[in-house]
């Protein structure tokens, strides 16, 4: 069991997400930074999509009832295991009863904590991913709080002999090139024809600031307006990375908890490999969009 | 510099059906840009054809009023191959019988606490409440798509005399089971969510129950008749 002593600002359970329910209006959910999420799982010997904690801005305090192996990837925090600092992007042995405490956040927005064996809550529509607006998935569809006790799977060599697997590192060159000013590559369309050439140029040459209204549903940006030729379209399907433009011309990049359909023109879709860069941006950080070269 | 390199063909009116990439892991197949029954039928026919004949790496689909979003795993399927497969299915659609869809009778308590906007909607159209209910229960609707929120059903077939704009200020909470009108559409809320549709009634039917198989009562392509209950 993983015991939550303090939930932090917003800590949710996420796994690889829900597949097959979008036609019923259910978003995929899952981690915003898929690269850090995957790295944390692989460091502790889990399947790449096993359930983890997604930690936002202010980290939680946890306690392990049994000795285990954890890894934290993504945003950089001061992490204390007992009285010792533990590094990010490493597998770390935690003794039974020891506290794992997140201190100061050094950079980034979201960290992922994996534990060997993976979190083992009851899936909802085939997934443990938390979808806060629907109030389902994860633990009772909500953010974690003090007093929560999370079951951990124990079907791996890593969870049976956690100390033997400690100290493994995710190499720096394999981590996303995080920066507060990322360039996000986009594939134009499907409604790029809803914009004039001038509007498309504005979109591809301006800087956009992440606003505080952003959440797991979408990154709301502010900058040079990209006004669509029409106020809306007949609703069609949306994916994570879809860049919607409401009539005010301020882009919204749809994220894991996105609505499955939308009636604003979608000028482009952000490349999947670049969504983790956006996931780590804080309000005030600035992004730019560039056309992705064909492969 | 990126902008200067960009070369784009002359703008044209789309010929439908049109297959367009949606990022690296999805295509949209558009059949038009209107809300009408014919387009919905073609979307659902393609959806059924794809369910019968999926390609390796197929993930899921999202049928909408006028297009089918097709998601795939790029690790297992090349975009070229997916596009070819979709083109093939679209070309052979003509020969396919259109899906009939299951018929649901949905009991609705109209007005009062169940439908706080019923009287004002009736007033806008100079109808009595009874006439409004009659017009709303007469058609057999088609579920065009589910979206906006889990299980929210957009229905086609509203009598044009009942078309009503959305509320100027959306409600922060619309209870599950609410029946609403927005423009030429009528719809059903499966969960408690915020919402700006004019609420005229409520069904006691549970439209979403995760413990039930299937958890959602309605799916795209189903048909719906409303029955006034007391």
XYZ file of C-alpha atoms in Angstrom:
525
model
C 0.000 0.000 0.000
C 1.014 3.551 -0.712
C -0.206 5.859 2.023
C -0.901 9.520 1.214
C 0.045 11.788 4.139
C -0.455 15.005 2.173
C -1.957 15.204 -1.317
C -0.114 18.314 -2.471
C -1.779 20.785 -4.851
C -3.181 18.331 -7.379
C -2.074 14.700 -7.412
C -4.063 12.224 -9.477
C -3.727 8.607 -10.551
C -3.057 8.220 -14.279
C -2.353 5.248 -16.484
C -2.021 5.011 -20.266
C -5.633 6.203 -20.550
C -9.023 5.003 -21.837
C -9.203 3.611 -25.333
C -12.453 2.838 -27.094
C -14.761 5.230 -25.234
C -14.232 8.421 -27.215
C -17.303 7.576 -29.329
C -19.330 7.859 -26.108
C -17.867 11.251 -25.294
C -15.318 9.927 -22.793
C -11.865 11.534 -23.149
C -8.722 9.402 -23.013
C -7.225 11.097 -19.902
C -3.813 9.699 -18.904
C -0.558 11.623 -18.306
C 0.085 15.033 -19.903
C 3.834 14.336 -20.063
C 3.779 10.898 -21.670
C 7.584 10.741 -21.934
C 8.273 11.259 -18.209
C 5.381 8.924 -17.335
C 6.814 6.138 -19.486
C 10.375 6.630 -18.199
C 9.249 6.372 -14.559
C 7.424 3.112 -15.233
C 10.321 1.544 -17.119
C 12.819 2.538 -14.400
C 10.906 0.452 -11.845
C 10.295 -2.469 -14.200
C 6.610 -1.763 -14.884
C 4.751 -1.992 -18.167
C 5.058 1.425 -19.880
C 1.377 2.217 -19.255
C 1.058 1.097 -15.598
C -0.772 3.425 -13.180
C 1.310 6.160 -11.521
C 0.854 9.438 -9.664
C 0.711 12.654 -11.676
C 1.952 15.412 -9.369
C 1.167 19.050 -10.166
C 3.078 22.124 -8.922
C 3.221 21.191 -5.224
C 4.199 17.643 -4.405
C 2.650 15.215 -1.939
C 4.057 13.361 1.072
C 3.750 9.586 0.980
C 4.664 6.542 3.019
C 5.261 3.012 1.833
C 3.871 0.239 4.020
C 6.235 -2.263 2.443
C 9.720 -1.701 1.079
C 9.533 -0.768 -2.559
C 11.163 0.804 -5.569
C 10.034 4.192 -6.893
C 11.086 6.582 -9.647
C 10.145 10.232 -10.168
C 10.470 11.767 -13.641
C 9.381 15.024 -15.270
C 9.319 18.264 -13.287
C 12.252 18.602 -10.884
C 11.465 18.700 -7.144
C 13.574 18.385 -4.030
C 12.610 14.851 -3.035
C 13.387 13.470 0.394
C 13.321 9.757 1.202
C 13.689 9.660 4.944
C 16.509 12.165 5.579
C 18.217 11.718 2.228
C 17.775 13.648 -1.020
C 16.703 11.343 -3.848
C 17.447 12.171 -7.481
C 14.831 12.382 -10.230
C 15.038 10.065 -13.265
C 16.490 7.344 -10.998
C 15.074 4.194 -9.451
C 15.134 4.696 -5.687
C 14.769 2.122 -2.905
C 12.326 3.097 -0.145
C 12.212 1.125 3.092
C 8.939 0.092 4.721
C 7.554 2.966 6.807
C 9.858 5.570 5.225
C 8.423 8.907 4.115
C 8.770 10.218 0.600
C 8.408 13.970 0.801
C 8.283 16.427 -2.078
C 9.858 19.763 -1.167
C 10.666 22.765 -3.284
C 9.844 22.608 -6.989
C 12.925 23.550 -9.012
C 11.376 23.688 -12.481
C 8.510 22.300 -14.568
C 4.858 21.714 -13.771
C 4.258 17.965 -13.506
C 6.192 15.049 -12.051
C 5.349 11.362 -12.316
C 5.921 8.894 -9.516
C 5.960 5.214 -10.419
C 6.178 2.391 -7.922
C 7.332 -1.126 -8.800
C 4.235 -3.273 -9.317
C 2.169 -0.267 -10.365
C -0.870 1.189 -8.618
C -3.687 -1.329 -8.630
C -7.035 0.413 -8.236
C -10.241 -0.867 -9.758
C -10.332 0.228 -13.408
C -13.241 2.332 -14.619
C -14.153 1.752 -18.277
C -10.940 -0.217 -18.616
C -8.559 2.333 -17.096
C -7.379 3.750 -13.772
C -6.857 7.220 -15.274
C -8.554 9.975 -13.240
C -10.976 12.244 -15.121
C -11.775 15.027 -12.666
C -14.624 16.771 -14.600
C -16.504 13.449 -14.863
C -15.636 12.452 -11.308
C -14.449 8.996 -12.332
C -11.319 6.897 -12.596
C -8.384 6.839 -10.158
C -9.560 6.989 -6.564
C -13.250 8.016 -6.510
C -12.600 10.253 -9.507
C -10.848 12.876 -7.400
C -7.458 14.308 -6.469
C -5.623 12.425 -3.728
C -5.715 13.690 -0.154
C -4.303 12.838 3.261
C -5.589 9.485 4.504
C -5.866 7.823 1.094
C -4.359 4.360 0.854
C -3.477 3.109 -2.608
C -3.093 -0.580 -3.407
C 0.096 -1.564 -5.231
C 0.458 -4.588 -7.520
C 3.183 -7.009 -6.497
C 3.679 -9.215 -9.515
C 7.235 -8.229 -10.454
C 10.838 -9.122 -9.587
C 11.383 -5.407 -9.004
C 8.757 -5.240 -6.278
C 9.958 -8.513 -4.701
C 13.610 -7.376 -4.581
C 13.425 -3.588 -4.778
C 16.918 -2.881 -3.385
C 18.512 -4.914 -6.179
C 17.081 -2.581 -8.816
C 17.840 0.770 -7.188
C 20.191 3.314 -8.745
C 19.217 2.843 -12.375
C 19.230 6.119 -14.354
C 17.196 7.355 -17.291
C 19.940 8.883 -19.460
C 19.808 12.610 -19.956
C 19.931 12.284 -23.747
C 16.700 10.225 -23.651
C 14.756 12.879 -21.729
C 12.639 15.456 -23.532
C 14.455 18.753 -24.236
C 12.387 20.689 -21.688
C 12.497 24.480 -21.859
C 10.210 27.328 -20.747
C 10.192 28.487 -24.403
C 9.517 25.332 -26.387
C 8.990 25.167 -30.111
C 6.020 22.907 -30.743
C 5.969 21.219 -34.128
C 2.517 21.030 -35.703
C 0.810 19.241 -38.546
C -1.577 21.719 -40.187
C -5.254 20.860 -40.412
C -7.833 19.535 -40.523
C -9.392 23.035 -40.731
C -6.363 25.133 -41.764
C -8.517 26.263 -44.724
C -10.679 28.150 -42.207
C -7.832 30.695 -41.908
C -6.332 33.253 -44.268
C -2.674 32.986 -45.292
C -1.990 35.976 -43.067
C -3.615 34.255 -40.059
C -1.622 31.071 -40.707
C 1.574 33.121 -40.856
C 0.684 34.812 -37.574
C 0.117 31.405 -35.989
C 3.459 30.029 -37.197
C 5.596 33.080 -36.407
C 4.257 34.461 -33.088
C 4.960 33.640 -29.465
C 2.099 32.497 -27.248
C 2.031 32.715 -23.482
C 0.503 29.953 -21.365
C -2.275 31.396 -19.195
C -3.371 30.404 -15.699
C -6.746 29.213 -17.070
C -4.969 26.125 -18.438
C -5.715 22.696 -16.993
C -5.682 19.019 -17.974
C -8.414 19.674 -20.553
C -6.515 22.293 -22.484
C -3.573 24.689 -22.573
C -5.053 28.155 -23.080
C -2.628 30.500 -24.774
C -2.502 34.264 -25.247
C -0.799 36.205 -28.006
C -1.249 37.604 -31.520
C -4.838 36.631 -32.440
C -5.400 34.046 -35.187
C -8.953 34.853 -36.177
C -10.792 32.135 -38.100
C -12.816 33.105 -41.169
C -15.904 31.562 -39.558
C -16.935 31.620 -35.900
C -17.540 27.902 -35.727
C -17.789 24.680 -37.682
C -20.175 21.762 -37.440
C -18.659 19.874 -34.467
C -16.200 17.138 -35.274
C -13.713 14.928 -33.460
C -10.835 16.247 -31.349
C -7.526 14.624 -30.350
C -4.893 15.506 -27.740
C -2.787 18.189 -29.436
C -5.634 19.670 -31.528
C -5.200 23.459 -31.650
C -8.660 25.032 -31.534
C -9.339 28.660 -32.328
C -12.428 30.282 -30.850
C -13.636 33.550 -32.419
C -11.285 35.604 -30.175
C -8.322 34.024 -31.999
C -6.516 32.837 -28.830
C -5.302 29.237 -29.324
C -6.323 26.370 -27.058
C -4.207 23.208 -27.290
C -6.388 20.297 -26.266
C -4.785 17.981 -23.678
C -5.507 14.497 -22.284
C -8.872 15.393 -20.652
C -10.137 17.109 -23.837
C -13.741 17.044 -24.982
C -14.063 14.407 -27.691
C -15.860 16.734 -30.110
C -15.575 20.458 -30.678
C -17.111 23.191 -32.778
C -14.132 25.557 -33.134
C -11.919 25.354 -36.227
C -8.728 23.357 -35.623
C -5.821 24.995 -37.367
C -3.269 22.273 -36.563
C -2.293 19.362 -34.322
C 0.821 19.403 -32.115
C 3.273 16.535 -32.751
C 2.899 13.853 -30.084
C 6.573 14.003 -29.123
C 6.233 17.731 -28.337
C 3.208 17.562 -26.008
C 5.471 16.711 -23.021
C 7.280 20.033 -23.552
C 3.960 21.872 -23.291
C 2.934 19.762 -20.272
C 5.880 21.157 -18.287
C 5.190 24.833 -19.100
C 3.984 27.174 -16.369
C 1.692 30.178 -16.765
C 3.821 32.927 -18.290
C 6.044 30.526 -20.262
C 6.002 31.123 -24.015
C 5.607 28.627 -26.822
C 5.961 28.894 -30.586
C 4.439 26.742 -33.298
C 6.440 25.528 -36.302
C 5.330 23.392 -39.176
C 6.609 19.832 -38.738
C 8.750 18.705 -41.644
C 7.453 15.637 -43.427
C 9.355 12.477 -42.499
C 11.650 31.745 -41.850
C 9.358 28.806 -41.558
C 6.495 30.881 -42.859
C 8.437 31.934 -45.941
C 9.231 28.346 -46.867
C 5.614 27.338 -46.662
C 4.115 26.576 -50.038
C 0.375 26.077 -50.253
C -1.831 25.325 -53.199
C -4.613 27.633 -54.219
C -7.609 27.445 -51.924
C -10.443 25.340 -53.214
C -13.919 24.276 -52.289
C -13.685 20.795 -50.769
C -14.899 17.819 -52.676
C -16.450 15.340 -50.290
C -15.725 12.832 -49.026
C -12.397 14.266 -47.923
C -9.747 12.385 -45.907
C -7.428 14.648 -43.919
C -4.749 13.927 -41.318
C -5.422 14.981 -37.717
C -1.866 14.962 -36.399
C 0.221 11.796 -36.601
C -2.226 9.279 -35.187
C -5.642 10.044 -36.707
C -7.502 10.853 -39.875
C -10.842 12.540 -40.308
C -13.135 11.428 -43.107
C -15.476 14.332 -43.834
C -18.694 13.804 -45.784
C -19.818 17.440 -45.761
C -20.145 20.465 -43.535
C -23.828 20.541 -42.630
C -26.078 18.967 -40.010
C -28.339 16.568 -41.858
C -29.535 12.993 -41.716
C -27.909 11.946 -44.986
C -24.407 12.866 -43.787
C -24.971 11.161 -40.436
C -26.023 7.983 -42.237
C -22.879 7.979 -44.357
C -20.666 8.580 -41.327
C -22.314 5.666 -39.524
C -22.046 3.425 -42.586
C -18.297 4.028 -42.732
C -18.070 3.442 -38.986
C -19.823 0.073 -39.396
C -17.678 -0.839 -42.410
C -14.514 -0.102 -40.428
C -15.752 -2.174 -37.479
C -16.261 -5.115 -39.897
C -12.955 -4.592 -41.663
C -10.414 -2.881 -39.378
C -6.765 -2.413 -40.340
C -3.819 -3.555 -38.165
C -3.115 -0.826 -35.612
C -6.720 0.472 -35.636
C -7.553 2.099 -32.315
C -11.034 3.675 -32.225
C -13.468 5.993 -34.007
C -15.488 9.069 -33.094
C -18.570 9.481 -35.299
C -19.886 13.047 -35.538
C -22.569 14.887 -37.530
C -20.506 15.032 -40.678
C -17.239 13.173 -40.192
C -15.647 10.075 -38.775
C -12.478 10.529 -36.715
C -10.317 7.408 -37.019
C -7.529 6.964 -34.475
C -4.672 4.535 -34.945
C -1.393 3.495 -33.345
C 1.390 5.006 -35.457
C 3.794 2.374 -34.078
C 1.719 -0.319 -35.779
C 0.228 1.372 -38.832
C 1.723 3.749 -41.377
C -0.441 6.781 -42.222
C -0.229 5.922 -45.927
C -1.613 2.475 -45.282
C -4.436 3.768 -43.068
C -5.378 6.383 -45.646
C -5.458 3.776 -48.425
C -7.654 1.504 -46.315
C -10.070 4.332 -45.546
C -10.208 5.357 -49.196
C -11.035 1.803 -50.163
C -13.843 1.598 -47.574
C -15.274 4.980 -48.604
C -15.384 3.901 -52.261
C -17.270 0.696 -51.486
C -19.791 2.385 -49.155
C -22.526 2.644 -51.780
C -23.247 -1.070 -51.740
C -23.714 -1.177 -47.990
C -27.127 -1.167 -46.313
C -27.468 1.724 -43.861
C -27.486 0.826 -40.171
C -30.991 0.759 -38.736
C -30.048 1.599 -35.131
C -31.792 0.436 -31.961
C -35.017 2.234 -31.011
C -35.312 3.581 -27.440
C -38.515 4.900 -25.864
C -37.457 7.481 -23.331
C -39.981 8.609 -20.720
C -39.731 12.337 -20.048
C -41.256 14.431 -17.335
C -41.777 17.801 -19.064
C -41.810 21.173 -17.320
C -41.865 22.369 -13.706
C -38.794 21.233 -11.759
C -37.959 18.696 -14.522
C -37.859 21.325 -17.271
C -37.256 24.829 -15.912
C -37.113 26.385 -19.417
C -40.233 24.696 -20.851
C -42.599 27.627 -20.326
C -40.242 30.278 -21.643
C -39.448 28.186 -24.739
C -43.206 27.719 -25.359
C -43.727 31.466 -24.964
C -40.933 32.296 -27.467
C -42.706 30.192 -30.093
C -46.251 31.292 -29.111
C -47.130 27.695 -28.285
C -48.955 26.254 -25.335
C -46.953 23.892 -23.159
C -49.151 21.050 -24.421
C -48.435 21.927 -28.062
C -44.714 22.076 -27.366
C -44.748 18.647 -25.728
C -46.723 17.270 -28.658
C -44.192 18.637 -31.157
C -41.277 17.296 -29.133
C -42.706 13.787 -28.685
C -43.848 13.385 -32.328
C -40.595 12.637 -34.219
C -38.353 9.612 -34.083
C -34.930 11.155 -33.521
C -31.575 9.809 -34.596
C -28.578 9.916 -32.211
C -26.100 11.754 -34.444
C -23.213 11.696 -32.016
C -22.116 11.624 -28.388
C -19.747 14.346 -27.269
C -19.236 17.487 -25.178
C -19.344 15.347 -22.031
C -19.468 11.588 -21.420
C -22.726 10.195 -22.801
C -24.173 13.546 -23.928
C -26.378 12.661 -26.929
C -26.971 15.032 -29.843
C -30.265 14.133 -31.548
C -31.299 14.911 -35.121
C -34.894 15.507 -36.107
C -36.139 18.393 -33.953
C -39.243 20.080 -35.395
C -38.008 23.397 -36.791
C -40.793 25.190 -34.947
C -38.978 24.341 -31.689
C -35.527 25.643 -32.688
C -34.392 27.930 -29.832
C -31.085 29.653 -29.097
C -28.974 28.548 -26.140
C -29.337 30.269 -22.773
C -27.488 33.585 -22.612
C -25.782 32.381 -19.429
C -25.036 28.659 -19.122
C -26.011 26.873 -15.917
C -23.143 25.643 -13.771
C -24.972 22.353 -13.167
C -27.512 20.574 -15.326
C -28.705 17.313 -13.757
C -28.182 13.955 -15.494
C -31.209 12.930 -17.551
C -32.067 16.494 -18.602
C -33.593 16.968 -22.059
C -32.545 20.187 -23.780
C -32.903 22.245 -26.933
C -30.139 24.326 -28.582
C -30.673 25.720 -32.072
C -32.099 22.970 -34.285
C -30.803 20.269 -31.964
C -32.281 18.444 -29.040
C -30.094 16.482 -26.654
C -29.801 14.441 -23.485
C -27.397 14.941 -20.574
C -26.014 11.642 -19.219
C -23.999 13.207 -16.382
C -24.374 16.251 -14.141
C -22.419 18.884 -16.059
C -22.479 22.613 -16.727
C -24.594 23.418 -19.782
C -26.270 26.134 -21.822
C -29.137 24.239 -23.457
C -32.768 25.163 -22.770
C -33.934 22.417 -20.384
C -37.519 21.344 -21.112
C -37.717 18.024 -19.295
C -35.989 15.155 -17.604
C -35.961 11.392 -17.996
C -35.814 9.022 -15.060
C -33.914 6.583 -17.260
C -30.264 6.118 -16.214
C -28.283 6.977 -19.326
C -24.909 6.073 -17.835
C -24.168 3.352 -15.307
C -20.549 2.142 -15.164
C -21.621 -1.116 -13.523
C -23.913 -1.956 -16.432
C -22.934 -3.537 -19.747
C -22.969 -1.467 -21.884
C -22.518 1.487 -19.494
C -24.041 4.004 -21.922
C -27.692 3.539 -22.916
C -27.377 5.403 -26.212
C -24.863 5.195 -29.005
C -24.469 7.034 -32.289
C -26.963 5.705 -34.835
C -29.629 4.706 -32.291
C -33.160 6.100 -32.645
C -35.084 7.789 -29.863
C -38.749 8.523 -29.181
C -39.727 10.652 -26.204
C -42.841 9.685 -24.268
C -44.405 12.244 -21.907
C -44.695 10.813 -18.378
C -46.230 12.283 -15.257
